[in-house]
């Protein structure tokens, strides 16, 4: 696969198996371009989370090659990976909020990890909490938040440090349609600032809400490209068709 | 809306560590267990060190010491022989000092065994005693040579090295020292286990947090430092409490031994070096706890990509 120097992520014949089971991902090849907005769809169990885990560096593939930010990830030593992770924002399917930290401190976590000074942290974190409509819950522990509220904290934490890639696994699974659209607007705003966005979802209605988005589809661990989204330049005119399937 | 991306810095996470892990603490009875183990180790260590000092001091005091007894029933002859013995030692240039033990002192010494009789009459003849201190250590052949020379001039003289008398006492002290060392080893081992378990269980309940910080781009060293710090603080609290407890016990014991007023026990006073060793006990506990935290976190992280 070609994948020019301007790609931000490139998968080449990637396969993944857990333990000795059959491969949950096979022959995955695609290229992501900076500043694009991608949806990853597929039935439950198709391998969406598995593919995102490769993207947010929680997992190494069992075969194939992955390039990211111009580096071959497979040959990167383990100690080089934190720097990559700091350039990736992740919304986990199960949120992964730190239970004993307040919403505020959870959102502040990525900034603290990069060593930002405390005096610089409060404003962006509060702004972000306001954006996701949780400014009044800033001091609440995750356990006292509703599922949707927890999801919004997780999203705020993923985007707070302005990552170059945002990887979101079912980020709107627990919120009402209105909030889902609002969160998509947040992703779009981030996208317009240059972040490459990858959102996994099986909610086809969502796809229509982002007109400029490109669609990848996983089917039993194989990637199909019904809309030509993964070609370069992608066939944008085909995008709407997938959404109507 | 969003914070500018800050360049990657390998900071120690300074004061924000507590805002990442307020509960990565040693919980439950563990700080107390650590405190008690530290206290016991402090006590055993100070007992061992004090015994060591007792033995060293006593040995130094008597190593150059000789006791001459003049065993002669007739007072006049005894006094003559004592004079001769004194002049014999006075002539030698390897004698640092000598002193005839006055009869009253002798009487006081034997009184507990013989009662007042020794004072009243000559019924029980007590030998005359001379304490001689040599400059330089006393070797066996020097003793033998000195003894034969002295006996030629003073037939009633009996010459003994003071160390020889106290050999059984030294043996007893030595076995006590071994006992203390064994105790310290056992206590230290148990302390190590207590600290190790405490640090591990504190980390076990924070595995998810470790994973999240790891996924958000925290480095192994960064994550380890956060845990090391909070566990180190807990271990330090336990260690200080234990040290205070141990020192309290040492102080009370020390007072009671001082009241005994025995010269032997007085030689057991702890010196600066000993206090440093004792102070190192809780410090060692803290270092160990932090090391455990570090190794445990790093090994948990190594299992993640
Ligand atoms: N840690 C794991 N060990 C073994 N098998 C796994 C593991 N994680 C996922 N799988 C399997 O891999 C396949 C793909 O799972 P994955 O979570 O990627 O699907 P998904 O598309 O995200 O599904 P959903 O929409 O339900 O979240 C499933 O068959 C699942 O059982
Ligand atoms: Mg999933």
XYZ file of C-alpha atoms and ligand atoms in Angstrom:
582
model
C 0.000 0.000 0.000
C 1.284 3.396 -0.949
C 0.652 5.714 2.034
C 2.672 8.808 1.360
C 4.908 10.590 3.783
C 2.008 12.816 4.813
C 0.026 9.975 6.395
C -0.347 10.008 10.158
C -1.175 6.309 10.614
C -0.515 3.441 8.294
C -1.507 -0.202 8.839
C 0.038 -2.786 6.550
C -1.344 -6.330 6.545
C -1.950 -6.168 10.253
C -3.266 -9.232 12.066
C -4.139 -9.667 15.724
C -4.955 -12.721 17.773
C -5.449 -12.969 21.507
C -3.559 -15.956 22.869
C -3.873 -18.927 20.566
C -7.402 -18.177 19.326
C -8.198 -17.405 15.716
C -7.286 -13.940 14.497
C -9.778 -11.264 15.573
C -8.264 -8.917 12.998
C -6.821 -10.105 9.666
C -5.149 -8.410 6.733
C -5.906 -4.897 7.914
C -4.366 -2.284 5.630
C -5.297 1.386 5.572
C -3.868 4.858 5.792
C -5.155 7.736 7.907
C -4.453 11.303 6.885
C -3.913 14.193 9.254
C -6.956 16.309 9.931
C -9.474 13.753 8.668
C -12.515 12.461 10.531
C -13.052 8.703 10.443
C -15.853 6.509 11.652
C -15.144 2.851 12.310
C -18.305 0.777 12.149
C -19.117 -2.884 12.385
C -21.288 -5.297 14.288
C -20.634 -6.072 17.905
C -17.633 -8.370 18.133
C -16.359 -7.345 14.700
C -13.091 -6.148 16.217
C -13.576 -2.380 16.536
C -12.181 -2.159 20.059
C -9.319 -4.474 19.092
C -8.373 -2.214 16.225
C -8.555 0.902 18.366
C -6.365 -0.810 20.971
C -3.718 -1.103 18.280
C -4.224 2.581 17.501
C -3.885 3.803 21.060
C -0.914 1.506 21.709
C -2.448 -0.815 24.256
C -1.577 -3.778 22.082
C 1.026 -4.837 19.569
C -0.222 -6.602 16.429
C 0.707 -10.256 16.054
C 1.713 -9.620 12.468
C 2.000 -6.793 9.976
C 3.428 -3.310 10.231
C 2.132 -0.100 11.786
C 3.558 3.320 11.151
C 2.520 6.307 13.214
C 3.747 9.921 13.143
C 6.315 8.774 10.598
C 7.801 6.083 12.818
C 7.691 2.337 12.533
C 5.860 1.376 15.710
C 6.824 -2.287 15.633
C 10.496 -1.541 16.079
C 10.041 1.210 18.648
C 11.492 0.263 22.025
C 8.917 0.118 24.810
C 10.313 3.174 26.522
C 9.656 5.318 23.445
C 5.916 4.629 23.546
C 4.800 7.067 26.292
C 5.776 9.943 24.047
C 3.553 8.498 21.307
C 0.689 7.995 23.745
C 0.832 11.642 24.775
C 0.081 12.560 21.191
C -2.996 10.305 21.171
C -6.215 11.053 23.054
C -8.261 8.013 23.980
C -11.870 7.545 25.005
C -12.071 3.994 26.307
C -15.247 1.990 25.749
C -15.370 1.422 29.524
C -14.277 5.014 30.353
C -11.439 3.998 32.720
C -11.890 6.951 35.018
C -9.700 6.890 38.114
C -12.296 6.151 40.818
C -10.794 8.134 43.696
C -10.201 11.278 41.666
C -12.823 13.975 41.099
C -14.095 14.762 37.612
C -11.761 17.752 37.618
C -8.694 15.710 38.561
C -9.554 13.014 36.027
C -9.712 15.581 33.252
C -6.499 17.217 34.508
C -4.604 13.913 34.454
C -3.093 14.200 30.938
C -1.921 17.748 31.676
C -0.317 16.683 34.938
C 1.394 13.782 33.193
C 3.015 16.194 30.765
C 4.219 18.188 33.748
C 2.107 21.284 33.221
C 2.192 23.707 36.123
C -0.775 23.617 38.504
C -1.509 27.286 37.921
C -1.986 26.607 34.202
C -4.273 23.641 34.679
C -7.413 25.029 36.300
C -8.626 27.192 33.437
C -8.496 24.707 30.544
C -9.932 21.943 32.739
C -12.829 24.097 33.893
C -13.493 25.282 30.338
C -13.532 21.693 29.157
C -15.894 20.613 31.933
C -18.170 23.473 30.996
C -18.124 22.391 27.358
C -19.293 18.879 28.242
C -21.857 20.387 30.606
C -20.291 19.152 33.831
C -18.918 22.323 35.381
C -21.342 21.922 38.292
C -20.060 18.350 38.884
C -16.343 19.179 38.836
C -15.735 17.852 42.321
C -17.837 14.705 42.030
C -16.255 11.253 42.102
C -16.958 9.039 39.072
C -19.061 6.651 41.183
C -21.544 9.453 41.867
C -21.864 10.354 38.167
C -24.385 8.850 35.742
C -23.122 6.694 32.879
C -23.476 9.549 30.429
C -21.734 11.975 32.759
C -18.845 9.556 33.212
C -18.603 9.243 29.442
C -18.404 13.014 29.090
C -15.615 13.172 31.693
C -13.783 10.481 29.725
C -14.160 12.526 26.539
C -13.010 15.710 28.235
C -9.933 13.853 29.498
C -9.195 12.512 26.000
C -9.267 15.913 24.291
C -7.897 18.211 27.015
C -4.280 17.992 25.859
C -5.193 18.615 22.200
C -3.936 15.282 20.892
C -2.851 14.810 17.296
C -5.029 11.723 17.050
C -8.253 11.214 18.953
C -9.377 7.612 19.295
C -12.876 7.214 20.702
C -14.543 3.857 21.331
C -18.361 4.211 21.317
C -18.097 7.705 22.821
C -21.817 8.360 22.553
C -23.081 4.985 23.716
C -24.448 6.273 26.998
C -25.821 9.714 26.169
C -29.093 10.941 24.702
C -29.127 11.881 20.985
C -28.933 15.568 21.781
C -25.787 15.151 23.892
C -24.381 12.762 21.280
C -24.604 15.497 18.663
C -23.057 17.981 21.069
C -20.126 15.661 21.714
C -19.690 15.126 17.985
C -19.473 18.930 17.645
C -16.645 18.817 20.178
C -14.834 16.211 18.103
C -15.407 18.295 14.994
C -14.042 21.386 16.709
C -10.949 19.431 17.660
C -10.794 18.059 14.123
C -10.928 21.559 12.671
C -7.879 22.423 14.780
C -5.995 19.645 12.988
C -6.612 16.544 15.098
C -7.234 13.312 13.255
C -10.364 11.742 14.744
C -11.277 8.049 14.756
C -14.663 7.218 16.270
C -15.831 3.626 16.596
C -19.588 3.273 16.675
C -22.334 0.947 15.565
C -24.809 3.817 15.557
C -25.301 4.473 11.828
C -27.313 7.615 12.545
C -24.197 9.191 13.931
C -22.366 8.852 10.618
C -24.728 11.248 8.899
C -24.137 13.917 11.527
C -20.577 14.582 10.350
C -20.794 15.336 6.671
C -17.068 15.365 5.995
C -16.390 12.059 7.701
C -14.895 8.959 6.123
C -16.093 5.474 6.951
C -14.234 2.258 7.642
C -16.187 -0.897 8.171
C -15.074 -3.994 10.036
C -16.735 -7.290 9.329
C -15.607 -10.328 11.319
C -12.121 -8.946 11.661
C -11.745 -7.891 7.992
C -11.731 -4.308 6.882
C -13.982 -3.350 3.991
C -13.989 0.010 2.347
C -17.440 0.340 0.825
C -17.208 4.091 0.421
C -13.657 4.352 -0.801
C -12.853 6.303 2.321
C -9.473 4.675 2.648
C -8.420 5.459 -0.872
C -6.465 8.590 -1.351
C -7.845 10.994 -2.188
C -10.961 9.484 -0.667
C -14.228 9.366 -2.584
C -16.222 11.702 -0.432
C -19.338 11.502 -2.594
C -19.864 7.892 -1.481
C -20.043 8.620 2.195
C -23.750 9.251 2.428
C -24.563 5.891 0.850
C -22.928 3.932 3.643
C -24.925 5.848 6.198
C -28.174 4.800 4.546
C -27.354 1.077 4.624
C -11.234 25.646 24.905
C -8.254 23.322 24.884
C -4.920 23.643 26.545
C -1.946 24.103 24.337
C 0.039 20.924 24.111
C 3.000 21.230 26.372
C 6.303 19.717 25.397
C 7.080 16.371 26.924
C 8.885 16.912 30.148
C 10.119 14.255 32.472
C 9.001 15.894 35.637
C 8.679 14.155 38.936
C 5.029 15.247 38.933
C 5.852 17.304 41.990
C 2.929 18.247 44.131
C 0.440 16.866 41.648
C 1.345 13.302 42.584
C -1.125 13.482 45.421
C -3.794 14.569 42.958
C -3.249 11.416 40.980
C -3.192 8.864 43.743
C -4.517 10.058 47.066
C -5.234 6.484 48.092
C -2.077 4.686 47.076
C -1.468 4.411 50.753
C -0.528 1.639 53.080
C -3.887 0.883 54.574
C -5.216 -1.004 57.577
C -2.972 -2.372 60.299
C 0.167 -2.402 58.156
C 1.639 0.923 59.358
C 1.310 -0.377 62.909
C 2.903 -3.676 62.032
C 5.769 -1.750 60.441
C 6.035 0.487 63.516
C 6.182 -2.498 65.884
C 8.723 -4.359 63.771
C 10.909 -1.257 63.576
C 10.595 -0.760 67.351
C 11.639 -4.357 68.062
C 14.507 -4.160 65.597
C 15.673 -0.898 67.192
C 15.600 -2.510 70.636
C 17.424 -5.648 69.565
C 19.994 -3.611 67.679
C 20.691 -1.350 70.635
C 20.954 -4.343 72.990
C 23.434 -5.975 70.639
C 25.462 -2.792 70.266
C 25.481 -2.194 74.029
C 26.700 -5.739 74.661
C 29.379 -5.252 72.081
C 30.522 -2.095 73.869
C 30.514 -3.836 77.234
C 32.759 -6.570 75.881
C 35.074 -4.185 74.043
C 35.474 -1.822 76.994
C 36.053 -4.563 79.512
C 38.551 -6.263 77.275
C 40.485 -3.044 76.729
C 40.473 -2.313 80.443
C 41.907 -5.618 81.548
C 43.968 -6.674 78.587
C 47.087 -5.072 80.022
C 46.148 -5.850 83.576
C 47.874 -8.227 85.977
C 46.809 -9.134 89.479
C 49.485 -10.189 91.942
C 48.415 -11.977 95.083
C 50.832 -12.456 97.913
C 49.522 -15.462 99.778
C 51.306 -15.468 103.079
C 49.729 -16.024 106.472
C 52.266 -14.155 108.607
C 51.606 -10.406 108.341
C 55.224 -9.336 108.740
C 56.534 -11.665 106.059
C 53.619 -10.738 103.834
C 54.432 -7.029 104.085
C 58.057 -7.687 103.291
C 57.192 -9.715 100.244
C 54.697 -7.080 99.075
C 57.450 -4.464 99.299
C 59.739 -6.650 97.235
C 57.071 -7.290 94.655
C 56.329 -3.573 94.393
C 59.977 -2.741 93.846
C 60.210 -5.559 91.277
C 57.497 -3.921 89.197
C 58.804 -0.415 89.844
C 62.091 -1.378 88.183
C 60.473 -2.609 85.002
C 59.935 0.001 82.306
C 56.954 -1.775 80.727
C 54.753 -1.112 83.735
C 52.413 1.818 83.287
C 51.072 1.890 86.804
C 50.668 -0.247 89.872
C 48.666 -0.014 92.966
C 48.443 -2.004 96.119
C 44.803 -2.670 96.836
C 44.327 -1.367 100.426
C 43.271 -3.946 102.995
C 39.985 -2.138 103.694
C 39.064 -2.392 100.042
C 39.920 -6.089 100.074
C 37.870 -6.583 103.163
C 34.949 -4.865 101.504
C 35.377 -7.084 98.483
C 35.326 -10.330 100.390
C 32.789 -9.239 102.957
C 29.769 -10.463 101.023
C 31.277 -13.959 101.021
C 33.050 -14.119 104.337
C 31.102 -11.695 106.496
C 32.549 -9.410 109.171
C 35.068 -11.978 110.365
C 37.582 -10.826 107.856
C 37.648 -7.464 109.554
C 37.862 -8.645 113.104
C 40.741 -11.010 113.212
C 43.444 -12.573 111.191
C 41.542 -15.851 111.487
C 40.991 -15.891 107.783
C 44.192 -14.714 106.197
C 43.457 -12.609 103.170
C 46.179 -12.309 100.552
C 47.613 -8.941 99.711
C 46.626 -7.728 96.247
C 48.566 -5.600 93.780
C 46.988 -4.291 90.565
C 49.564 -3.829 87.856
C 48.832 -2.171 84.510
C 51.295 -2.800 81.744
C 51.960 -0.448 78.891
C 51.046 -2.541 75.888
C 49.212 -5.808 75.684
C 50.001 -8.823 77.731
C 51.123 -11.852 75.808
C 51.244 -15.354 77.263
C 55.048 -15.617 77.144
C 55.530 -12.175 78.671
C 53.290 -13.325 81.520
C 55.210 -16.574 81.944
C 58.581 -14.807 81.936
C 57.392 -12.192 84.428
C 55.892 -14.850 86.669
C 59.091 -16.897 86.940
C 61.199 -13.804 87.656
C 58.801 -12.601 90.311
C 58.485 -15.942 92.075
C 62.264 -16.144 92.376
C 62.196 -12.908 94.413
C 58.804 -13.264 96.034
C 58.027 -16.924 96.662
C 54.511 -16.280 97.948
C 53.485 -14.307 94.856
C 50.870 -15.521 92.445
C 50.547 -13.674 89.227
C 47.498 -13.816 86.941
C 46.282 -11.948 83.891
C 42.988 -10.258 84.652
C 41.591 -11.302 81.273
C 41.959 -14.898 82.300
C 39.717 -14.405 85.302
C 36.993 -12.892 83.182
C 37.098 -15.451 80.390
C 33.783 -17.042 81.435
C 32.148 -13.600 81.523
C 33.385 -12.879 78.022
C 32.073 -16.211 76.844
C 28.666 -15.371 78.284
C 28.674 -11.904 76.681
C 29.700 -13.417 73.387
C 26.799 -15.850 73.376
C 24.435 -12.996 74.263
C 25.834 -11.078 71.306
C 25.165 -14.014 69.005
C 21.656 -14.192 70.387
C 21.114 -10.479 69.723
C 22.485 -10.839 66.206
C 20.165 -13.759 65.552
C 17.231 -11.759 66.891
C 18.115 -8.756 64.773
C 18.370 -10.964 61.698
C 14.955 -12.524 62.380
C 13.329 -9.184 63.129
C 14.879 -7.555 60.108
C 13.609 -10.411 57.958
C 10.103 -10.037 59.362
C 10.255 -6.257 58.918
C 11.285 -6.735 55.321
C 8.321 -9.053 54.822
C 5.923 -6.603 56.509
C 7.113 -3.666 54.437
C 7.065 -5.741 51.267
C 3.521 -6.963 51.867
C 2.292 -3.495 52.787
C 3.737 -1.918 49.663
C 2.387 -4.690 47.457
C -1.130 -4.566 48.806
C -1.178 -0.779 48.503
C -0.261 -1.173 44.860
C -2.646 -4.046 44.214
C -5.630 -1.842 44.916
C -4.279 0.723 42.468
C -3.588 -1.503 39.496
C -6.326 0.183 37.424
C -4.910 3.591 38.175
C -1.446 2.450 37.119
C -2.945 1.192 33.870
C -4.826 4.428 33.170
C -1.825 6.667 33.800
C 0.211 4.326 31.627
C -2.332 4.629 28.788
C -2.367 8.395 29.099
C 1.365 8.468 28.421
C 2.877 8.302 31.880
C 6.372 6.836 31.803
C 7.331 3.863 33.971
C 9.654 6.042 36.008
C 6.973 8.673 36.492
C 4.371 6.168 37.666
C 6.883 4.402 39.913
C 7.862 7.728 41.487
C 4.254 8.590 42.335
C 3.823 5.299 44.172
C 7.277 5.311 45.718
C 6.589 8.684 47.219
C 3.254 7.916 48.829
C 4.397 4.528 50.109
C 7.645 6.028 51.323
C 5.715 8.619 53.330
C 3.605 5.899 54.964
C 6.644 3.783 55.760
C 8.368 6.846 57.191
C 5.415 7.485 59.503
C 5.488 3.856 60.670
C 9.277 3.990 60.977
C 9.281 7.173 63.051
C 6.595 5.788 65.352
C 8.604 2.568 65.704
C 11.828 4.452 66.361
C 10.126 6.548 69.041
C 8.717 3.411 70.650
C 12.081 1.640 70.542
C 14.007 4.630 71.863
C 11.497 5.011 74.681
C 12.121 1.419 75.704
C 15.905 1.838 75.456
C 15.738 4.969 77.580
C 13.742 3.269 80.346
C 16.063 0.246 80.319
C 19.113 2.515 80.257
C 17.874 4.351 83.349
C 17.411 1.117 85.227
C 20.839 -0.205 84.291
C 22.408 3.127 85.233
C 20.799 2.765 88.664
C 22.619 -0.537 89.056
C 25.829 1.459 88.934
C 27.837 -1.538 87.840
C 31.049 -0.748 86.028
C 30.451 -3.490 83.513
C 27.033 -2.114 82.472
C 28.411 1.419 82.442
C 30.725 0.252 79.679
C 27.655 -0.466 77.575
C 26.772 3.162 76.887
C 25.932 3.680 73.218
C 28.262 5.893 71.250
C 27.576 8.164 68.293
C 28.272 5.358 65.829
C 25.768 3.117 67.603
C 23.065 5.793 67.495
C 23.713 6.217 63.792
C 23.224 2.482 63.305
C 19.979 2.597 65.293
C 18.771 5.645 63.380
C 19.455 3.772 60.171
C 16.919 1.050 61.066
C 13.769 3.070 60.167
C 15.614 4.694 57.279
C 16.328 1.225 55.954
C 12.627 0.412 56.322
C 11.658 3.445 54.228
C 14.242 2.676 51.555
C 13.026 -0.901 51.444
C 9.368 0.142 51.135
C 10.174 2.533 48.315
C 12.284 -0.057 46.552
C 9.469 -2.589 46.856
C 6.963 -0.086 45.499
C 9.259 0.676 42.603
C 9.954 -2.951 41.713
C 6.290 -3.917 42.020
C 5.073 -1.034 39.849
C 7.769 -1.536 37.256
C 7.090 -5.261 37.020
C 3.333 -4.617 36.681
C 4.052 -2.067 33.955
C 6.435 -4.396 32.130
C 3.490 -6.690 31.537
C 1.753 -3.873 29.642
C 2.886 -2.683 26.246
N -8.675 -9.687 25.664
C -9.283 -10.535 24.814
N -8.983 -11.864 24.846
C -9.566 -12.724 24.001
N -10.472 -12.372 23.092
C -10.821 -11.077 22.992
C -10.249 -10.091 23.865
N -10.782 -8.892 23.553
C -11.655 -9.123 22.545
N -11.688 -10.430 22.204
C -12.474 -11.012 21.133
O -12.156 -10.343 19.933
C -13.308 -10.157 19.142
C -13.467 -8.690 18.813
O -13.722 -7.988 20.005
P -13.828 -6.405 20.066
O -13.946 -6.014 21.453
O -12.698 -5.856 19.284
O -15.194 -6.171 19.271
P -16.017 -4.811 19.066
O -16.183 -4.672 17.624
O -15.374 -3.718 19.799
O -17.399 -5.176 19.753
P -18.433 -4.183 20.499
O -19.141 -3.407 19.448
O -19.341 -5.131 21.193
O -17.638 -3.357 21.439
C -14.484 -10.711 19.939
O -14.782 -11.999 19.418
C -13.946 -10.817 21.340
O -14.520 -11.920 21.984
Mg -15.860 -2.567 21.392
